[in-house]
Coordinates of C-alpha atoms in Angstrom, one line a residue:
Chain Q
X13 CA 0.1 -0.2 -0.4
X14 CA 0.8 3.7 -0.5
X15 CA 1.5 5.7 2.0
X16 CA -1.5 8.3 0.9
X17 CA -4.1 5.2 -0.2
X18 CA -2.6 4.3 4.0
X19 CA -3.4 7.7 5.0
X20 CA -7.2 7.5 3.8
X21 CA -7.9 4.3 5.5
X22 CA -6.8 5.3 8.5
X23 CA -7.9 8.8 7.7
X24 CA -11.8 6.7 6.9
X25 CA -11.3 4.8 10.3
X26 CA -10.6 7.6 12.5
X27 CA -14.0 9.5 11.1
X28 CA -15.9 5.4 11.5
X29 CA -14.4 5.4 15.0
X30 CA -15.8 8.3 15.8
X31 CA -18.6 7.9 15.1
X32 CA -18.9 4.7 16.8
X33 CA -21.0 5.8 21.1
X34 CA -23.9 7.0 18.3
X35 CA -24.8 3.5 17.4
X36 CA -23.4 2.5 21.0
X37 CA -27.2 1.0 22.8
X38 CA -26.5 1.9 25.9
X39 CA -23.1 3.9 28.1
X40 CA -22.2 0.6 29.2
X41 CA -21.4 0.1 25.7
X42 CA -19.0 3.0 25.2
X43 CA -17.5 2.7 28.7
X44 CA -16.5 -1.2 27.2
X45 CA -15.2 0.5 24.1
X46 CA -13.6 3.6 25.8
X47 CA -11.6 0.8 27.7
X48 CA -10.4 -1.4 24.7
X49 CA -9.5 1.7 22.9
X50 CA -7.3 2.6 26.0
X51 CA -6.1 -0.9 26.3
X52 CA -4.7 -0.6 22.7
X53 CA -3.3 2.6 23.7
X54 CA -0.9 1.0 26.7
X55 CA -0.2 -2.5 25.1
X56 CA 1.2 -0.2 22.4
X57 CA 3.4 2.1 24.8
X58 CA 4.6 -1.5 26.1
X59 CA 5.3 -2.7 22.5
X60 CA 7.2 0.4 21.5
X61 CA 9.7 -1.0 24.1
X62 CA 8.0 -4.6 23.7
X63 CA 8.0 -5.1 20.2
X64 CA 9.5 -2.7 18.2
X65 CA 13.7 -3.2 20.0
X66 CA 12.3 -6.5 21.6
X67 CA 13.3 -5.3 25.3
X68 CA 10.6 -7.1 27.1
X69 CA 9.5 -5.6 30.4
X70 CA 7.1 -7.3 32.8
X71 CA 6.7 -4.3 35.1
X72 CA 5.8 -1.8 32.4
X73 CA 3.6 -0.6 35.2
X74 CA 6.3 1.6 37.1
X75 CA 5.9 4.1 34.8
X76 CA 1.5 3.6 33.5
X77 CA 1.9 4.1 37.6
X78 CA 4.1 7.6 37.8
X79 CA 2.2 9.1 35.4
X80 CA -1.1 8.5 37.0
X81 CA -0.1 9.5 41.0
X82 CA 1.9 13.1 39.3
X83 CA -0.8 14.6 38.2
X84 CA -2.6 13.7 40.7
X85 CA -0.4 14.9 43.5
X86 CA 0.2 17.8 40.6
X87 CA -3.5 18.5 41.1
X88 CA -4.6 17.4 44.7
X89 CA -1.7 19.5 47.2
X90 CA -0.2 21.8 44.3
X91 CA -3.7 22.8 42.1
X92 CA -2.4 22.2 38.9
X93 CA -4.5 21.6 36.3
X94 CA -4.7 19.0 35.1
X95 CA -4.3 19.2 31.4
X96 CA -1.0 20.6 32.2
X97 CA -0.9 18.1 34.6
X98 CA -1.4 15.3 32.1
X99 CA 2.1 17.0 29.8
X100 CA 4.5 17.1 34.0
X101 CA 3.0 13.5 34.2
X102 CA 3.9 12.2 30.2
X103 CA 6.8 14.3 30.9
X104 CA 8.2 12.2 34.2
X105 CA 7.3 8.7 32.8
X106 CA 9.5 9.6 30.4
X107 CA 12.2 10.6 32.9
X108 CA 11.0 7.2 34.5
X109 CA 12.0 5.9 31.1
X110 CA 15.1 7.1 30.2
X111 CA 16.5 6.2 33.4
X112 CA 15.8 2.9 34.3
X113 CA 16.2 2.6 30.9
X114 CA 20.3 4.9 31.6
X115 CA 20.6 2.2 34.3
X116 CA 19.5 -1.6 33.2
X117 CA 21.1 -1.1 29.7
X118 CA 24.9 0.8 30.6
X119 CA 24.4 -2.7 33.4
X120 CA 24.4 -4.4 30.4
X121 CA 21.4 -5.3 31.0
X122 CA 19.5 -7.8 28.9
X123 CA 16.2 -10.3 27.3
X124 CA 15.0 -12.1 30.8
X125 CA 17.5 -9.9 32.7
X126 CA 15.8 -6.7 31.8
X127 CA 13.1 -8.2 32.6
X128 CA 12.9 -8.9 35.7
X129 CA 14.6 -5.4 36.5
X130 CA 11.5 -4.3 35.4
X131 CA 9.4 -5.7 37.2
X132 CA 11.4 -5.3 40.3
X133 CA 11.6 -1.5 39.8
X134 CA 7.6 -2.0 39.9
X135 CA 7.9 -3.6 43.3
X136 CA 9.7 -0.8 44.0
X137 CA 8.1 1.9 42.9
X138 CA 4.3 0.1 44.8
X139 CA 6.0 -0.2 48.4
X140 CA 7.3 2.8 48.6
X141 CA 3.9 4.4 47.4
X142 CA 2.6 2.1 50.2
X143 CA 4.6 4.0 52.4
X144 CA 5.7 7.3 51.5
X145 CA 3.4 10.4 53.5
X146 CA 2.4 11.8 50.1
X147 CA 1.3 9.4 48.0
X148 CA -0.8 9.3 51.6
X149 CA 0.2 5.3 51.0
X150 CA -2.3 2.8 50.9
X151 CA -5.3 4.3 51.5
X152 CA -4.3 6.0 47.9
X153 CA -5.4 9.7 46.9
X154 CA -8.8 10.2 45.9
X155 CA -9.4 13.5 43.0
X156 CA -12.5 15.5 44.1
X157 CA -15.7 15.3 41.6
X158 CA -15.4 18.2 39.8
X159 CA -16.9 17.1 36.1
X160 CA -16.3 20.1 34.0
X161 CA -14.0 19.4 30.8
X162 CA -12.1 22.3 32.0
X163 CA -11.3 19.7 34.7
X164 CA -9.9 16.5 32.8
X165 CA -13.3 15.2 34.6
X166 CA -16.5 14.4 33.0
X167 CA -20.3 13.2 33.4
X168 CA -20.3 11.6 29.4
X169 CA -18.3 8.8 29.3
X170 CA -18.2 9.4 25.4
X171 CA -15.4 11.8 25.9
X172 CA -13.4 9.5 28.0
X173 CA -13.7 7.1 24.2
X174 CA -12.2 10.0 22.8
X175 CA -9.9 11.0 24.3
X176 CA -9.3 7.3 24.4
X177 CA -9.4 7.1 20.4
X178 CA -7.1 10.8 20.2
X179 CA -4.2 8.8 22.0
X180 CA -5.0 5.4 20.1
X181 CA -4.2 6.8 17.6
X182 CA -1.4 9.2 18.0
X183 CA 1.0 5.5 20.0
X184 CA -0.5 4.5 16.2
X185 CA 1.4 8.0 14.2
X186 CA 4.9 6.4 16.8
X187 CA 4.2 3.2 15.8
X188 CA 4.4 3.9 11.7
X189 CA 6.5 5.9 12.1
X190 CA 9.0 3.5 14.1
X191 CA 8.3 1.4 11.2
X192 CA 9.5 3.5 8.1
X193 CA 12.0 5.7 10.2
X194 CA 15.8 5.5 10.6
X195 CA 15.4 5.1 14.3
X196 CA 12.2 2.6 13.5
X197 CA 15.2 0.9 11.1
X198 CA 17.4 0.9 14.8
X199 CA 15.9 -0.6 17.3
X200 CA 14.1 -3.6 14.5
X201 CA 18.5 -4.1 13.6
X202 CA 19.1 -4.3 17.8
X203 CA 15.6 -6.4 18.2
X204 CA 17.2 -8.0 15.4
X205 CA 20.3 -9.4 17.4
X206 CA 22.0 -6.5 19.4
X207 CA 25.9 -7.6 19.1
X208 CA 25.4 -7.6 15.1
X209 CA 23.9 -4.1 15.0
X210 CA 26.8 -2.4 17.0
X211 CA 29.0 -4.0 14.8
X212 CA 27.2 -1.8 12.0
X213 CA 27.6 1.1 14.1
X214 CA 24.3 1.6 15.6
X215 CA 24.7 3.4 19.2
X216 CA 22.7 0.6 20.8
X217 CA 22.1 2.2 23.7
X218 CA 20.9 5.8 23.1
X219 CA 18.9 4.2 21.0
X220 CA 17.3 1.4 23.4
X221 CA 17.2 4.0 26.9
X222 CA 15.8 6.9 24.1
X223 CA 12.8 3.9 23.2
X224 CA 12.6 3.2 26.3
X225 CA 12.2 6.7 27.0
X226 CA 9.5 7.2 24.9
X227 CA 7.9 4.2 25.7
X228 CA 8.1 5.3 29.7
X229 CA 5.7 8.5 28.4
X230 CA 3.3 6.8 26.8
X231 CA 2.7 4.7 29.4
X232 CA 2.3 6.9 31.9
X233 CA -0.3 9.0 30.0
X234 CA -2.2 6.4 30.7
X235 CA -2.2 6.7 33.8
X236 CA -3.4 10.0 34.2
X237 CA -6.0 9.3 31.4
X238 CA -6.2 5.7 34.0
X239 CA -6.8 8.3 37.8
X240 CA -8.9 11.4 35.4
X241 CA -11.1 8.1 34.5
X242 CA -11.8 7.1 38.2
X243 CA -11.5 9.9 39.9
X244 CA -8.4 7.7 42.6
X245 CA -5.2 6.5 42.5
X246 CA -3.6 3.7 45.1
X247 CA -0.9 1.3 44.7
X248 CA -2.4 -1.4 43.3
X249 CA -4.0 -0.2 41.1
X250 CA -1.0 2.2 40.2
X251 CA 1.5 0.0 40.7
X252 CA -0.4 -3.9 40.5
X253 CA 1.4 -6.3 38.3
X254 CA -2.3 -6.3 36.7
X255 CA -2.0 -3.7 34.2
X256 CA 1.6 -4.6 33.3
X257 CA 0.4 -8.1 32.1
X258 CA -2.6 -6.3 30.1
X259 CA 0.6 -4.7 28.2
X260 CA 2.5 -7.6 27.4
X261 CA -0.5 -9.7 27.2
X262 CA -2.4 -7.4 24.1
X263 CA 1.0 -7.1 22.4
X264 CA 2.5 -10.7 22.3
X265 CA -1.9 -12.0 21.2
X266 CA -2.0 -9.4 18.6
X267 CA 1.8 -9.2 17.4
X268 CA 4.5 -7.6 19.1
X269 CA 6.6 -5.3 17.0
X270 CA 3.6 -4.8 14.6
X271 CA 1.5 -1.4 13.9
X272 CA -2.6 -3.1 14.2
X273 CA -0.8 -6.5 16.8
X274 CA -2.2 -4.3 20.7
X275 CA -5.6 -3.1 18.9
X276 CA -6.2 -6.6 17.8
X277 CA -5.4 -7.8 20.8
X278 CA -7.4 -5.2 22.9
X279 CA -10.1 -6.2 20.9
X280 CA -10.1 -10.1 21.8
X281 CA -9.2 -10.1 25.0
X282 CA -12.7 -7.1 25.6
X283 CA -14.3 -9.0 23.4
X284 CA -13.7 -12.8 25.3
X285 CA -13.6 -10.3 28.7
X286 CA -17.5 -8.9 28.4
X287 CA -18.2 -12.6 27.5
X288 CA -17.3 -14.4 30.3
X289 CA -18.2 -11.6 32.8
X290 CA -21.3 -12.5 31.1
X291 CA -21.1 -16.3 31.4
X292 CA -19.8 -15.7 35.7
X293 CA -19.6 -13.4 37.9
X294 CA -16.4 -12.3 39.7
X295 CA -12.6 -11.8 38.0
X296 CA -12.0 -15.6 37.7
X297 CA -13.4 -17.4 34.6
X298 CA -11.9 -14.0 32.1
X299 CA -8.4 -14.1 33.3
X300 CA -8.7 -18.2 32.5
X301 CA -9.7 -17.7 29.6
X302 CA -7.1 -15.2 29.0
X303 CA -4.3 -17.6 30.1
X304 CA -5.2 -20.4 27.9
X305 CA -5.5 -17.7 24.6
X306 CA -2.0 -16.8 25.6
X307 CA -1.3 -20.7 25.6
X308 CA -2.2 -20.9 21.9
X309 CA -1.6 -17.9 20.4
X310 CA 2.0 -19.1 21.7
X311 CA 2.1 -21.9 20.6
X312 CA -0.1 -22.2 17.7
X313 CA 0.2 -18.2 16.2
X314 CA 4.5 -16.6 18.2
X315 CA 3.7 -14.0 15.3
X316 CA 0.0 -12.6 17.3
X317 CA -3.5 -13.2 15.5
X318 CA -2.0 -9.7 13.0
X319 CA 0.3 -12.7 12.0
X320 CA -2.4 -14.4 10.3
X321 CA -4.0 -11.6 8.5
X322 CA -0.7 -10.9 7.3
X323 CA 0.4 -14.7 6.0
X324 CA -3.4 -14.1 3.8
X325 CA -2.9 -11.0 2.3
X326 CA 0.6 -12.7 0.4
X327 CA 2.2 -9.9 2.1
X328 CA 5.9 -10.7 4.3
X329 CA 5.9 -12.8 7.6
X330 CA 4.8 -11.9 11.0
X331 CA 6.7 -7.9 11.8
X332 CA 6.4 -6.7 8.9
X333 CA 2.3 -6.1 9.0
Chain S
X207 CA 57.4 -0.2 11.9
X208 CA 56.0 0.6 8.7
X209 CA 54.7 3.9 8.2
X210 CA 51.9 3.0 5.0
X211 CA 50.0 0.6 7.7
X212 CA 46.1 1.8 8.1
X213 CA 45.8 -0.1 11.4
X214 CA 48.3 -0.1 14.0
X215 CA 48.0 -1.5 17.3
X216 CA 50.9 -0.8 20.4
X217 CA 51.1 -2.1 23.2
X218 CA 47.4 -3.1 24.1
X219 CA 46.5 -4.2 27.3
X220 CA 42.7 -5.3 27.5
X221 CA 40.1 -7.9 29.5
X222 CA 37.6 -7.7 31.4
X223 CA 37.2 -6.3 34.9
X224 CA 40.5 -7.5 36.9
X225 CA 41.5 -9.8 34.6
X226 CA 43.6 -8.7 32.0
X227 CA 44.0 -11.1 28.5
X228 CA 45.8 -9.1 26.2
X229 CA 49.2 -8.2 27.3
X230 CA 50.7 -6.0 24.8
X231 CA 50.2 -6.9 21.8
X232 CA 51.5 -5.6 18.8
X233 CA 48.9 -5.3 15.3
X234 CA 49.9 -3.8 11.7
X235 CA 47.7 -4.0 8.8
X236 CA 48.9 -2.2 5.5
X237 CA 47.3 -0.3 3.1
X238 CA 45.5 -3.7 0.4
X239 CA 46.5 -7.0 2.5
X240 CA 45.0 -10.1 4.6
X241 CA 46.6 -10.3 7.6
X242 CA 45.8 -13.2 9.5
X243 CA 45.4 -13.7 13.1
X244 CA 45.9 -17.2 14.9
X245 CA 45.3 -18.7 17.9
X246 CA 43.7 -21.1 19.8
X247 CA 41.1 -20.7 21.6
X248 CA 41.2 -18.2 24.6
X249 CA 44.1 -16.9 23.1
X250 CA 42.1 -12.9 22.8
X251 CA 40.9 -13.1 19.5
X252 CA 37.8 -11.9 20.6
X253 CA 39.8 -9.6 23.0
X254 CA 41.1 -8.3 20.0
X255 CA 37.9 -8.0 17.8
X256 CA 36.2 -6.2 20.5
X257 CA 39.1 -3.9 21.4
X258 CA 39.3 -3.1 18.1
X259 CA 35.7 -2.7 17.7
X260 CA 34.8 -0.9 20.8
X261 CA 33.2 -2.5 22.7
X262 CA 35.5 -2.8 25.6
X263 CA 37.4 -0.4 26.4
X264 CA 41.2 -1.5 26.2
X265 CA 43.5 -1.4 29.6
X266 CA 46.1 0.6 28.0
X267 CA 48.3 0.6 25.1
X268 CA 47.2 2.6 21.6
X269 CA 45.2 1.5 18.5
X270 CA 45.7 4.3 15.6
X271 CA 43.0 3.8 12.4
X272 CA 44.1 5.5 9.4
X273 CA 46.1 7.9 11.8
X274 CA 43.9 8.5 14.4
X275 CA 44.0 7.3 17.8
X276 CA 40.9 5.3 18.6
X277 CA 41.7 3.4 21.6
X278 CA 38.3 3.2 24.0
X279 CA 36.2 5.3 21.0
X280 CA 32.2 4.2 21.2
X281 CA 31.8 1.9 18.7
X282 CA 29.4 3.9 15.9
X283 CA 32.6 5.6 16.4
X284 CA 34.7 3.4 15.2
X285 CA 31.8 1.9 12.6
X286 CA 32.2 5.6 11.2
X287 CA 35.9 5.5 10.0
X288 CA 35.8 2.7 7.9
X289 CA 37.2 0.3 10.6
X290 CA 34.3 -2.0 10.3
X291 CA 33.5 -6.4 11.9
X292 CA 31.3 -8.7 10.9
X293 CA 30.6 -10.1 14.4
X294 CA 31.9 -14.4 14.3
X295 CA 28.4 -16.6 14.4
X296 CA 26.8 -15.5 11.5
X297 CA 24.8 -12.8 13.3
X298 CA 22.3 -11.9 10.6
X299 CA 18.9 -10.4 12.2
X300 CA 16.8 -13.4 11.6
X301 CA 12.9 -11.9 10.5
X302 CA 14.3 -8.9 8.4
X303 CA 15.0 -9.9 4.7
X304 CA 17.6 -10.8 3.0
X305 CA 17.6 -6.6 1.5
X306 CA 16.9 -5.2 5.0
X307 CA 19.7 -6.4 6.5
X308 CA 21.9 -5.3 3.8
X309 CA 19.8 -2.4 3.6
X310 CA 21.0 -2.1 7.7
X311 CA 24.6 -2.1 6.6
X312 CA 24.9 1.2 5.6
X313 CA 23.2 2.6 8.3
X314 CA 26.1 4.8 9.9
X315 CA 28.1 5.1 6.9
X316 CA 27.9 4.3 3.1
X317 CA 24.3 5.5 2.5
X318 CA 24.5 7.6 0.2
X319 CA 25.6 5.3 -2.3
X320 CA 23.0 2.8 -0.8
X321 CA 22.1 1.9 -4.3
X322 CA 24.8 1.1 -5.7
X323 CA 26.9 -0.8 -2.8
X324 CA 23.6 -2.9 -2.8
X325 CA 24.3 -3.8 -6.7
X326 CA 27.8 -4.2 -5.9
X327 CA 27.3 -6.8 -3.1
X328 CA 24.8 -8.9 -4.8
X329 CA 27.0 -9.0 -7.5
X330 CA 29.2 -10.7 -5.5
X331 CA 26.3 -12.8 -4.1
X332 CA 24.1 -13.5 -6.7
X333 CA 22.2 -16.2 -4.1
X334 CA 21.6 -13.2 -2.0
X335 CA 19.9 -11.1 -4.5
X336 CA 17.8 -14.4 -5.4
X337 CA 17.1 -14.2 -1.7
X338 CA 16.4 -10.7 -1.0
X339 CA 12.7 -10.9 -0.2
X340 CA 13.3 -14.0 1.9
X341 CA 13.6 -13.1 6.3
X342 CA 17.5 -14.2 6.6
X343 CA 16.7 -16.8 9.2
X344 CA 15.5 -18.9 6.9
X345 CA 19.0 -19.2 5.0
X346 CA 21.7 -21.8 5.6
X347 CA 23.8 -21.3 7.3
X348 CA 27.0 -20.4 4.5
X349 CA 24.3 -18.0 3.1
X350 CA 23.5 -16.2 6.6
X351 CA 27.5 -16.0 5.9
X352 CA 27.3 -14.8 3.2
X353 CA 25.1 -12.2 4.5
X354 CA 26.9 -10.9 7.0
X355 CA 30.4 -10.6 5.0
X356 CA 27.2 -8.8 2.0
X357 CA 26.1 -6.4 5.0
X358 CA 29.7 -5.3 6.5
X359 CA 30.2 -4.5 3.0
X360 CA 27.8 -2.6 2.8
X361 CA 28.8 -0.3 5.5
X362 CA 32.3 0.7 2.6
X363 CA 34.7 -0.8 5.3
X364 CA 38.6 0.5 4.6
X365 CA 39.6 -2.2 6.7
X366 CA 37.2 -5.5 7.1
X367 CA 38.0 -7.4 10.0
X368 CA 36.3 -10.7 9.9
X369 CA 35.4 -12.9 12.4
X370 CA 36.1 -17.0 12.1
X371 CA 33.8 -16.5 8.8
X372 CA 35.2 -20.6 9.2
X373 CA 33.3 -21.9 11.7
X374 CA 30.6 -24.3 11.4
X375 CA 30.6 -24.0 8.0
X376 CA 31.3 -27.3 5.4
X377 CA 34.7 -27.7 4.0
X378 CA 33.3 -27.0 0.7
X379 CA 31.9 -24.0 2.3
X380 CA 34.8 -23.2 3.9
X381 CA 37.2 -23.4 0.5
X382 CA 34.0 -21.1 -1.1
X383 CA 34.8 -18.4 1.8
X384 CA 39.0 -18.2 1.8
X385 CA 38.0 -18.1 -2.1
X386 CA 35.8 -15.5 -1.3
X387 CA 37.9 -13.4 0.8
X388 CA 40.5 -13.0 -1.2
X389 CA 38.3 -12.7 -4.3
X390 CA 37.7 -9.0 -2.0
X391 CA 40.9 -8.7 -1.4
X392 CA 42.2 -8.0 -5.2
X393 CA 39.5 -5.3 -5.1
X394 CA 42.0 -3.5 -2.5
X395 CA 40.5 -4.4 0.8
X396 CA 41.8 -4.7 2.8
X397 CA 41.2 -7.6 6.0
X398 CA 42.0 -8.7 8.9
X399 CA 41.2 -12.1 9.1
X400 CA 40.6 -13.9 12.7
X401 CA 40.4 -17.5 12.3
X402 CA 41.3 -21.0 14.0
X403 CA 42.0 -22.5 10.9
X404 CA 45.3 -22.1 10.4
X405 CA 46.3 -23.4 7.1
X406 CA 44.1 -22.4 4.9
X407 CA 43.9 -18.4 6.1
X408 CA 48.0 -18.5 5.9
X409 CA 47.4 -19.5 2.3
X410 CA 45.4 -16.3 1.6
X411 CA 47.2 -13.9 3.6
X412 CA 49.9 -11.6 3.4
X413 CA 51.8 -11.5 6.6
X414 CA 50.1 -13.2 10.1
X415 CA 49.9 -13.5 13.5
X416 CA 50.3 -16.0 16.5
X417 CA 48.0 -15.3 19.4
X418 CA 49.2 -17.2 22.5
X419 CA 48.0 -16.2 25.7
X420 CA 47.4 -12.8 25.6
X421 CA 50.7 -11.6 23.8
X422 CA 51.7 -12.5 20.3
X423 CA 54.6 -15.6 19.7
X424 CA 55.0 -15.0 16.3
X425 CA 54.7 -13.0 13.5
X426 CA 55.9 -12.8 9.4
X427 CA 54.9 -13.2 6.7
X428 CA 52.7 -15.9 5.9
X429 CA 54.4 -18.2 3.2
X430 CA 57.5 -18.0 6.4
X431 CA 55.2 -19.3 8.9
X432 CA 53.3 -21.7 7.3
X433 CA 57.1 -22.8 7.1
X434 CA 57.8 -22.6 10.8
X435 CA 58.8 -25.8 12.6
X436 CA 57.1 -24.7 16.5
X437 CA 54.2 -23.4 14.1
X438 CA 54.0 -26.6 12.9
X439 CA 54.2 -28.2 15.9
X440 CA 51.5 -26.3 18.0
X441 CA 48.6 -25.8 15.3
X442 CA 49.4 -28.3 13.1
X443 CA 50.7 -31.7 14.8
X444 CA 53.7 -32.6 13.2

């Protein structure tokens, strides 16, 4: 597909997605759709580092939580406008990403060692948030409800849907840029074989660190969205392992390192979540089904669900979709 | 020593943490020659390679390339000045296509002439042209080694370091590989050939160094070394 056609298709899909809430039957359905888009966005933030650069993280929640806390504390304790706080949160996530990247990559941690160290960072942040004064420990922070657009709070869930859509569109643009840019080519080389990438003169340390910074800024922006939607943050919401797993899961199921993988993964998991919830109360069943899907994907579709479309479309294999 | 050396290594000491592996290595590569660096496992060949290509900072000594000191410079800058390594073990990018692998070769150097170099490389390796759209991981071992070398050539190297290019290839392919190295050199490319395959390396090299326990134990014209009794004893079992 040439660039103009891609932009046209993308634009049409965006308009359709924008109009979707008008045909959805209920606020509940709009909410479900908003959370699918939001999960796709978070998945994309993971995918930038985990998929495109192959730096698998088990603790991406460290950025998500940092964003959620940053904007919430700035707002509640310092009286900042949450829109401004949102930008500050993204910056904070970017800084944490650069810092963790600089430490971990300078120490030469790769593969599962990197994954474990991110998990450790997330746990340390959770414990700190649980015990620090300015995060109000385990009590968490409540954002006073005052639904006005200027406060980044909305009564009608359709606004969160549109914001999630905008975030997702932005993240898809970042991913599409990575597919075509020099920086993206560096990351692909690093993912495929770090030593060979270095031998070709790619500054591996720099590229990986910057990549984690971008990824962290995106996940942190997601944290603010989450906090503004539920008007509450506590250590287990912000830094709990569940969100880390969710981000990783939607990317892996949809197709890590692809532009649309996280969206496909989020749609499938969101759909499965809704169906299982209608069968059984509580969380248990959906997790069982998630696990089964992940096992099946890893066993039979290592390129993710999107790999199926790519192959059928006669395109080159998986990663290219 | 010779003034026309493009690579000039003096008293190079390098290692890992507190362990010194290279204990004062002197080595020269002049324009247009093949120099073989021989040595058994553990002699320090990889350490020397890593120090030359900037992966590890040497403990001391000097590495001059094209007249400039590069000891301790970052790997990216060393590639930039044209000292390029093809790492051992055919490190291709397995899920990228052959063409993408080659294109990534001109990432740091040789970008302006990418199209022309690509043509040149597939001219040298016609097999790569046939497989241009195929994922590199699906190539045979010999083809992957050719791809790795081709990718190195895309950087327009002034000196190409080949790290064990014959490793793990069938005897027939080893022949082909050495013939190819000779052909690349015939076009004027200086090559530092790091090898365990003593006989074949000495057959194509102009000069050779033998590394033992982190020091150069023997050096000289390859033809002389091939007849050296000490070398024959320790490497050829004669």
